[in-house]
Short mmCIF file of C-alpha atoms in Angstrom, two decimals:
data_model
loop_
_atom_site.label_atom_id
_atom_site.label_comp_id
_atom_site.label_asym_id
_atom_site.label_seq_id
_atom_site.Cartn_x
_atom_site.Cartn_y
_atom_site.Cartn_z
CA UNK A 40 101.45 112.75 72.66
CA UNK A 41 98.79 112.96 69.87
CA UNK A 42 98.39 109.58 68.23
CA UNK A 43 96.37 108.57 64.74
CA UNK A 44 93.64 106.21 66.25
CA UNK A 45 94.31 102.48 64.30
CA UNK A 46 90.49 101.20 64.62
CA UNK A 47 87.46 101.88 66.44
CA UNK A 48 85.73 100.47 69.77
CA UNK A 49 82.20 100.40 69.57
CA UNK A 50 79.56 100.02 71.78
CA UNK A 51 75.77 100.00 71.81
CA UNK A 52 72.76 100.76 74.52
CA UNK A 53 69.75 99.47 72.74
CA UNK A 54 66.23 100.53 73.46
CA UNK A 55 62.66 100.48 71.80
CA UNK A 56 63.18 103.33 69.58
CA UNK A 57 66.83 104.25 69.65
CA UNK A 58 70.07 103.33 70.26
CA UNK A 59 73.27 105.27 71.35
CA UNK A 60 76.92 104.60 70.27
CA UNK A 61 79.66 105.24 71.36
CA UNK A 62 83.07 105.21 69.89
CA UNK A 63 86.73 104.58 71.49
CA UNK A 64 90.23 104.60 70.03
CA UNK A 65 92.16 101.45 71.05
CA UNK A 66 93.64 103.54 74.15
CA UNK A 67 90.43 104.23 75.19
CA UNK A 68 89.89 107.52 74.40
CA UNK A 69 86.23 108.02 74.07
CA UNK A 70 85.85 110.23 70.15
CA UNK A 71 82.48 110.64 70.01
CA UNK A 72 78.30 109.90 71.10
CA UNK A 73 75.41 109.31 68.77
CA UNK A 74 72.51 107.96 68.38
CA UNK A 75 70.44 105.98 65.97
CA UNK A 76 66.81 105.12 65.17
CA UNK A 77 65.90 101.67 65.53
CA UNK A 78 65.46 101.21 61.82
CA UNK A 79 67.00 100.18 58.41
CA UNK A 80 68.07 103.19 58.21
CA UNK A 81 69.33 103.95 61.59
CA UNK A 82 71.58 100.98 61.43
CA UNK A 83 72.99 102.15 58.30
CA UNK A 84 73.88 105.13 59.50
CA UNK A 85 74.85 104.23 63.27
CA UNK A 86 77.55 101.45 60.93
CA UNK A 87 78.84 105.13 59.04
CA UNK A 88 79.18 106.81 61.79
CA UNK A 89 81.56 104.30 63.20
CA UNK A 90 83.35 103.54 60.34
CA UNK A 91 83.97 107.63 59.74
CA UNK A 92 86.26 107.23 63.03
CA UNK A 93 87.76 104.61 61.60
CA UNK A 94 87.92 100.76 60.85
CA UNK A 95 85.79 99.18 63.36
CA UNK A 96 87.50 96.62 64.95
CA UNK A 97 85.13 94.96 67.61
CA UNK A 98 81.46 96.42 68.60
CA UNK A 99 79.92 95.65 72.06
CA UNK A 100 76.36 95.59 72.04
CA UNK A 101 73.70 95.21 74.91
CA UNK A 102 70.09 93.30 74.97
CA UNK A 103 71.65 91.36 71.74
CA UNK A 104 68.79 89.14 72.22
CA UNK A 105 65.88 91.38 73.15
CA UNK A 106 66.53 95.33 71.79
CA UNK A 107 69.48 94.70 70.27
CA UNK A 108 68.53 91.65 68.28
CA UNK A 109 67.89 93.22 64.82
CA UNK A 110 70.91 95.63 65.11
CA UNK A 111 73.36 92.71 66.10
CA UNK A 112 72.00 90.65 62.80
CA UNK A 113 72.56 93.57 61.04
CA UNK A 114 75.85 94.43 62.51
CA UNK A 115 76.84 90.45 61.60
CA UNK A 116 75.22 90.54 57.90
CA UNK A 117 78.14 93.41 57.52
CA UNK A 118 81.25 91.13 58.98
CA UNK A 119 81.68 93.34 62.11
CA UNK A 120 82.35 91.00 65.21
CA UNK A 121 79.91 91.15 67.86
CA UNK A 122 80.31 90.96 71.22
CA UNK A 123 77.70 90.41 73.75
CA UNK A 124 77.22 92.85 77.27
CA UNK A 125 75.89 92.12 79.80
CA UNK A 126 74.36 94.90 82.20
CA UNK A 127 76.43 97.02 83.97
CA UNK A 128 77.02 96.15 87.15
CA UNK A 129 75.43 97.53 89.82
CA UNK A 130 78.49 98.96 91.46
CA UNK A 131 79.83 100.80 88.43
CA UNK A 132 76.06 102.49 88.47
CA UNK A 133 76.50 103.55 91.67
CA UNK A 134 79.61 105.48 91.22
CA UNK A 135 78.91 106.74 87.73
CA UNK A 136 74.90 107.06 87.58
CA UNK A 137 72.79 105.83 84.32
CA UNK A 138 72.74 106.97 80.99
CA UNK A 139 72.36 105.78 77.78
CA UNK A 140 75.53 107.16 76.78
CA UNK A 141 77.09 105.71 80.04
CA UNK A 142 75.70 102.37 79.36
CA UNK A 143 77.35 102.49 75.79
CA UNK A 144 80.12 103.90 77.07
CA UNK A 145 80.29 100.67 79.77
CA UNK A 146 80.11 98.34 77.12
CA UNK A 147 82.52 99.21 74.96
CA UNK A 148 84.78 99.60 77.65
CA UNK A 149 83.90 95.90 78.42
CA UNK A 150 85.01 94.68 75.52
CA UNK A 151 88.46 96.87 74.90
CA UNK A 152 89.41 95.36 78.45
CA UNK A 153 88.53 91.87 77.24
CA UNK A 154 85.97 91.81 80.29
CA UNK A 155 83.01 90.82 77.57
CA UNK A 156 84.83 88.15 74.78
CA UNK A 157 81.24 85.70 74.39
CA UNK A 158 80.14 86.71 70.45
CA UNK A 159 76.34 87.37 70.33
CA UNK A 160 73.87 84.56 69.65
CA UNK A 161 73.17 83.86 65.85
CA UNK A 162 69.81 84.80 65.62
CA UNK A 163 69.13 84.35 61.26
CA UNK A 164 68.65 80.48 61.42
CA UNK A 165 66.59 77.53 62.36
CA UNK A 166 67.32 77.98 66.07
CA UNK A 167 65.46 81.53 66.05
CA UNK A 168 62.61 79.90 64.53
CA UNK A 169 62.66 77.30 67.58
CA UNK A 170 62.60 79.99 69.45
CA UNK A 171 59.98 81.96 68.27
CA UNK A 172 57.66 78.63 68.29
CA UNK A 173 58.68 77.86 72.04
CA UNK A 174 57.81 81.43 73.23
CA UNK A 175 54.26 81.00 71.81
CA UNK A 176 54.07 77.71 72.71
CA UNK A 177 54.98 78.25 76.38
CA UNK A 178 53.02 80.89 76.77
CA UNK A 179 50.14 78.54 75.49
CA UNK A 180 51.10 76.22 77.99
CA UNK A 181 50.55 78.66 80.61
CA UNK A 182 47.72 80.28 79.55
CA UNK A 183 45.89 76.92 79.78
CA UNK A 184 47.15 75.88 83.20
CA UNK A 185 45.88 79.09 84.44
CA UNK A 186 42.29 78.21 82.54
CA UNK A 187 42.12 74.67 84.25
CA UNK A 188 43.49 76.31 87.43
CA UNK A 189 40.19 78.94 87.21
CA UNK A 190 37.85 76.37 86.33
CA UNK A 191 38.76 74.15 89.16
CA UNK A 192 38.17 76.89 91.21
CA UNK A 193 34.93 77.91 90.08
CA UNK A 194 33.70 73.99 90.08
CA UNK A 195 34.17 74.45 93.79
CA UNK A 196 32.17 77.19 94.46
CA UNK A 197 29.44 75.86 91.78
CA UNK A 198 25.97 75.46 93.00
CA UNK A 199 25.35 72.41 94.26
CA UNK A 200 23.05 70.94 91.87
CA UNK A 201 25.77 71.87 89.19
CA UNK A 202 28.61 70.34 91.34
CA UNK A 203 26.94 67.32 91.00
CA UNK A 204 26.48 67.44 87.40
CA UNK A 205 30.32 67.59 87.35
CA UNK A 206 31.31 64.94 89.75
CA UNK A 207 31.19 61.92 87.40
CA UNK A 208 35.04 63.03 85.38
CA UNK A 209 37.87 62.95 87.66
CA UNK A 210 40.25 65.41 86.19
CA UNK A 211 39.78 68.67 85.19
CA UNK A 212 40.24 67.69 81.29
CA UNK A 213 37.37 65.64 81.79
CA UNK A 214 35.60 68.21 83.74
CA UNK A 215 36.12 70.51 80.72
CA UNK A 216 34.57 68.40 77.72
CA UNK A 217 31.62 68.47 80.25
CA UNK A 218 31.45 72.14 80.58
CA UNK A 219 32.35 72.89 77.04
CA UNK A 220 28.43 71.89 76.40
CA UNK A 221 26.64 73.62 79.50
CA UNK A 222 23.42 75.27 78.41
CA UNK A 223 22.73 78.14 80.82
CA UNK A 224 19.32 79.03 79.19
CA UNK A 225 17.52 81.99 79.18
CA UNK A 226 16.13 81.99 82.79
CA UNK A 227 16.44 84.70 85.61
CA UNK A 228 19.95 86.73 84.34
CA UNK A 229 20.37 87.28 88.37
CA UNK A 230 20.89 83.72 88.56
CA UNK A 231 24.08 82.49 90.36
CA UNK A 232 23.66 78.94 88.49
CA UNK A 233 23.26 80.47 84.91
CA UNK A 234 26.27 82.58 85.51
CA UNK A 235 28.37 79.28 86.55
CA UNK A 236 27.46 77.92 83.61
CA UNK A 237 28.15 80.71 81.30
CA UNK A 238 32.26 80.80 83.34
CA UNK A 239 32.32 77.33 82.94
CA UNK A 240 31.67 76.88 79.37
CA UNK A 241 33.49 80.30 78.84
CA UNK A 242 37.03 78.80 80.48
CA UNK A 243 36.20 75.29 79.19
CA UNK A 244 35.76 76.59 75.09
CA UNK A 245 39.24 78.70 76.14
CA UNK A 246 40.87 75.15 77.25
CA UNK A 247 40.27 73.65 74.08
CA UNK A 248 40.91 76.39 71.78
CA UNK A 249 44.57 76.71 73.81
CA UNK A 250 45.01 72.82 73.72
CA UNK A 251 44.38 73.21 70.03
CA UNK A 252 47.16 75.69 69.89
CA UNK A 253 49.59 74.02 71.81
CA UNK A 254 49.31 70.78 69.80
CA UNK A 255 50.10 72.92 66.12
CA UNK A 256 52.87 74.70 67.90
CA UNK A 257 54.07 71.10 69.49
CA UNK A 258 53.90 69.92 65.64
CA UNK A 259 55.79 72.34 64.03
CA UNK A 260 58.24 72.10 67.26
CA UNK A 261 58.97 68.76 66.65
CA UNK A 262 59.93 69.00 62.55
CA UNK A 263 62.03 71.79 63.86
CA UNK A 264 64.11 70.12 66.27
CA UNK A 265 63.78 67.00 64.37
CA UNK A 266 65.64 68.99 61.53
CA UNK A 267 68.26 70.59 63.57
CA UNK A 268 69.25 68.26 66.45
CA UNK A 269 68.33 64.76 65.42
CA UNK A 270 71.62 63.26 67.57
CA UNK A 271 70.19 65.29 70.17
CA UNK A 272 66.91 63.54 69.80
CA UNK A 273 68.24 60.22 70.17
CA UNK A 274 70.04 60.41 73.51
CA UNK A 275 68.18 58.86 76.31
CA UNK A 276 65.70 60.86 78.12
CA UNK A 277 65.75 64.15 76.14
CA UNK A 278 62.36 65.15 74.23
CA UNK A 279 61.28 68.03 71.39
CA UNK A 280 61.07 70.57 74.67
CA UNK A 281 64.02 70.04 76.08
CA UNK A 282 66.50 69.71 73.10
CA UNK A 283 64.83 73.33 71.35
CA UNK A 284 65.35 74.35 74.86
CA UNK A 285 69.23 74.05 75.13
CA UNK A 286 69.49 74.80 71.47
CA UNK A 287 68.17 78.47 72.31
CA UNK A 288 70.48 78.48 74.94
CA UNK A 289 73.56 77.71 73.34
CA UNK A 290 72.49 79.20 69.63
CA UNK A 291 73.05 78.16 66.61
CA UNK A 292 76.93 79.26 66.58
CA UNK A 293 77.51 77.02 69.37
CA UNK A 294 81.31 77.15 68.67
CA UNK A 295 80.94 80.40 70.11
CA UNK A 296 81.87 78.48 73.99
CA UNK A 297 85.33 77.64 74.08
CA UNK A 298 84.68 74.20 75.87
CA UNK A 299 81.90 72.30 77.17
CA UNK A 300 82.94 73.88 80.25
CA UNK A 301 81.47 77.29 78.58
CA UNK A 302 77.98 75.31 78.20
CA UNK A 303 78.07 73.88 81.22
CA UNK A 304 78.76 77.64 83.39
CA UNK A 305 75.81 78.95 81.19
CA UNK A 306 73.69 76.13 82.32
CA UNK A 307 74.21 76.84 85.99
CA UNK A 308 75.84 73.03 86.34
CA UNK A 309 79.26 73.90 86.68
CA UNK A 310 80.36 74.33 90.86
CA UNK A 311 81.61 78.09 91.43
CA UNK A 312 84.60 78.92 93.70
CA UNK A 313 83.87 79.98 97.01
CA UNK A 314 87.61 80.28 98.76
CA UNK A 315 88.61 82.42 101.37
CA UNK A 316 91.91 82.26 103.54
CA UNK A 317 91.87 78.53 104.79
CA UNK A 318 88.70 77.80 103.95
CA UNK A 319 88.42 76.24 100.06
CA UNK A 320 85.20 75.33 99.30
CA UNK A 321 82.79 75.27 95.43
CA UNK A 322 79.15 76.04 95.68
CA UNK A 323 76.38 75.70 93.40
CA UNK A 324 75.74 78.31 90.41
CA UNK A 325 72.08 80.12 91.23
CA UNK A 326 72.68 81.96 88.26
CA UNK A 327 72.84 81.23 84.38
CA UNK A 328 70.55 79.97 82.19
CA UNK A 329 67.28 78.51 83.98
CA UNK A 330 65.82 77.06 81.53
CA UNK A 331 68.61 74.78 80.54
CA UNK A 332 69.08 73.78 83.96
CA UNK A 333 65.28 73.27 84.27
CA UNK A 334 66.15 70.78 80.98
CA UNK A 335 68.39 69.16 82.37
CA UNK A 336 67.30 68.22 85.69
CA UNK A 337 64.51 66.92 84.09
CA UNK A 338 66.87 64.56 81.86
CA UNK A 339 68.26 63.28 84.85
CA UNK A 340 65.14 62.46 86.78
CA UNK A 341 63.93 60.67 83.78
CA UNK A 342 67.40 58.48 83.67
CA UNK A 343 67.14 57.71 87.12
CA UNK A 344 63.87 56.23 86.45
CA UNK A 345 64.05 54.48 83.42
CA UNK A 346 67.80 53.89 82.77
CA UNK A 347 69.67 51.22 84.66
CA UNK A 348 73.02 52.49 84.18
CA UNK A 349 72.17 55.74 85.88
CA UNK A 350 70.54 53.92 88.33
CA UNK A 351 73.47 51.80 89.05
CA UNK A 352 75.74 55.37 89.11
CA UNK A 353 73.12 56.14 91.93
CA UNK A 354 73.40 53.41 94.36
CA UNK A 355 77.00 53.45 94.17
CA UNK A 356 77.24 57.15 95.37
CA UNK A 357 74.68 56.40 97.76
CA UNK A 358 76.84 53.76 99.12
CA UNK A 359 80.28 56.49 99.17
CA UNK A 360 77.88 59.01 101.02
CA UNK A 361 76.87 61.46 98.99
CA UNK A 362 73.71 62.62 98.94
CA UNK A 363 71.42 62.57 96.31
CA UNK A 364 71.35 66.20 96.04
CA UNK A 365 74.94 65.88 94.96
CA UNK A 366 74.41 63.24 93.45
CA UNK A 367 71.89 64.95 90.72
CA UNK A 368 74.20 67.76 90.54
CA UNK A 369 76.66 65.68 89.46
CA UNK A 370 74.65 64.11 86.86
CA UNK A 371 73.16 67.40 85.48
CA UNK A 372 77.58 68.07 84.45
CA UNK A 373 77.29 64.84 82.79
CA UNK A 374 74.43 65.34 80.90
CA UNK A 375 75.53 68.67 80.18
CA UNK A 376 79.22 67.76 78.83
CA UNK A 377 77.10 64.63 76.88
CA UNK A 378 74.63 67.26 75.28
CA UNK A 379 76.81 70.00 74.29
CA UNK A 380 78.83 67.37 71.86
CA UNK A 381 75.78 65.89 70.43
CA UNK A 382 74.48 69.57 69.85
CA UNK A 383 77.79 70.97 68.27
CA UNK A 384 77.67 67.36 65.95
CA UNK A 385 73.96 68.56 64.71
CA UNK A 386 74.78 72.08 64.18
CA UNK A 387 78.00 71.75 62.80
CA UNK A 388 76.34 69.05 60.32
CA UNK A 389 73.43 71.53 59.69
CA UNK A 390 75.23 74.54 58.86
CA UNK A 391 77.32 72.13 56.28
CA UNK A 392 73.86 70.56 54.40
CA UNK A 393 72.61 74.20 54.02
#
């Protein structure tokens, strides 16, 4: 029977320079297909065009932190409840092929079937700008292990004479304040020597100007985290890095997770279900955020080190006869469950000073 649709379904594919919508009735009828500009503009109108099939009620929305991001803060400014999609999955490609509409279609469909329920990541705070600084900062970081990695490698295949030169530093930082002041001169041009030195002093001058960059980012890094997480801060083993790294993770609305449990899944430390027939069995999550599981391994290794009740917690297992594979996994829960309470403290004590 023909029914008066009560709200509207939406769902988003988001790419560089547009992004298709698609509306659904709360039966799941599918009303209608557009799509948008990536603009001002183009939000505005994508927002009219859903509201002209009625009041929105939910709106799925892919890439919410990549494509998506600047529609989804948009989409929040205006009190519409975002939810965040995942890709398809591959199966449901298979049988129905790729489109954009398809995708949109997909996503909304996600969230009428409560499938998708996580909201998106609030991306208007302090936490984007930790973000922002730890993507140039990393990328820093990399740029100048690849620069010590190519001077190295060119100190090895040096002349000898210029070897030798070089052999009084033992590490490459001290290799590079010496090659920072080479002076190839103006002899032969064909010269394999002069062109080592002109490398060398090339990579070296990069080293520093990178190690310069890394320390400003590290600075404003540290106010930062120092400003959003200082609980966080204070637990043992967890530095500037790895707190503004599980703070992107999680995002500033952390109450977004239902339980620790939530933080823990996206974190990869939480065992997944393996069961079949008689045989009931967890394994290890390979997916979820690596990053935060990079974190917090590293917490843990530095406990086990330095802190004597974790090292107690260690010989004790030991002595049951676990391994300490397992042993770290369990640990990396702990620190998880520990971390995700200090973090929602901070935030929740942030978002009430401001």
């Amino acid at each position: 029977m023909p029914h008066e649709p009560a709200g509207v379904i939406g769902g988003f594919d988001c790419h560089t320079d547009t992004h298709t919508v698609v509306a659904l009735d709360p039966l799941g009828q599918l009303l209608d297909t557009a799509t948008f500009d990536t603009t001002s503009v183009g939000y505005r109108q994508a927002l009219g065009w859903l509201k002209s099939h009625g009041t929105v009620i939910t709106v799925g929305v892919e890439s919410t932190g990549s494509y998506g991001a600047a529609l989804t803060r948009y989409l929040t400014s205006e009190g519409v409840t975002v939810i965040e999609i995942n890709q398809p999955h591959p199966h449901t490609r298979f049988r129905r092929g790729k489109s954009d509409s398809i995708d949109a279609e997909a996503a909304a469909r996600k969230v009428l079937s409560g499938q998708a329920t996580g909201p998106a990541k609030n991306t208007s705070g302090i936490v984007e700008s930790i973000r922002q600084i730890t993507v140039a900062r990393d990328g820093a970081v990399k740029a100048r292990s690849a620069a010590l990695c190519q001077l190295g490698d060119l100190i090895v295949t040096a002349p000898a004479q210029l070897r030798e030169q070089l052999k009084g530093p033992k590490t490459l930082e001290g290799k590079t304040s010496v090659c920072a002041r080479l002076r190839p001169g103006h002899t032969n041009p064909t010269d394999p020597a002069r062109a080592a030195k002109i490398a060398l002093r090339s990579i070296a001058r990069r080293i520093r100007t990178l190690t310069d960059e890394i320390n400003e980012l590290t600075t404003e890094l540290d106010e930062l985290v120092t400003i959003a997480a200082p609980e966080t801060l204070s637990q043992f083993g967890v530095g500037t890095c790895h707190a503004a790294t599980l703070l992107v993770a999680a995002g500033e609305n952390i109450d977004r997770f239902g339980s620790e449990a939530s933080f823990a899944h996206l974190c990869a430390t939480a065992p997944i279900p393996a069961s079949s027939g008689r045989t009931s069995r967890h394994r290890l999550n390979y997916a979820g955020n690596r990053q935060a599981n990079r974190a917090l391994h590293m917490i843990v290794v530095v406990r086990l080190r330095y802190c004597p009740d974790t090292k107690a917690y260690m010989e004790r297992r030991l002595a049951e006869g676990r391994t300490k594979k397992e042993i770290i996994r369990c640990l990396k829960r702990y620190v998880a469950r520990q971390l995700f309470r200090t973090l929602r403290a901070d935030l929740t004590t942030l978002a009430l000073r401001t």
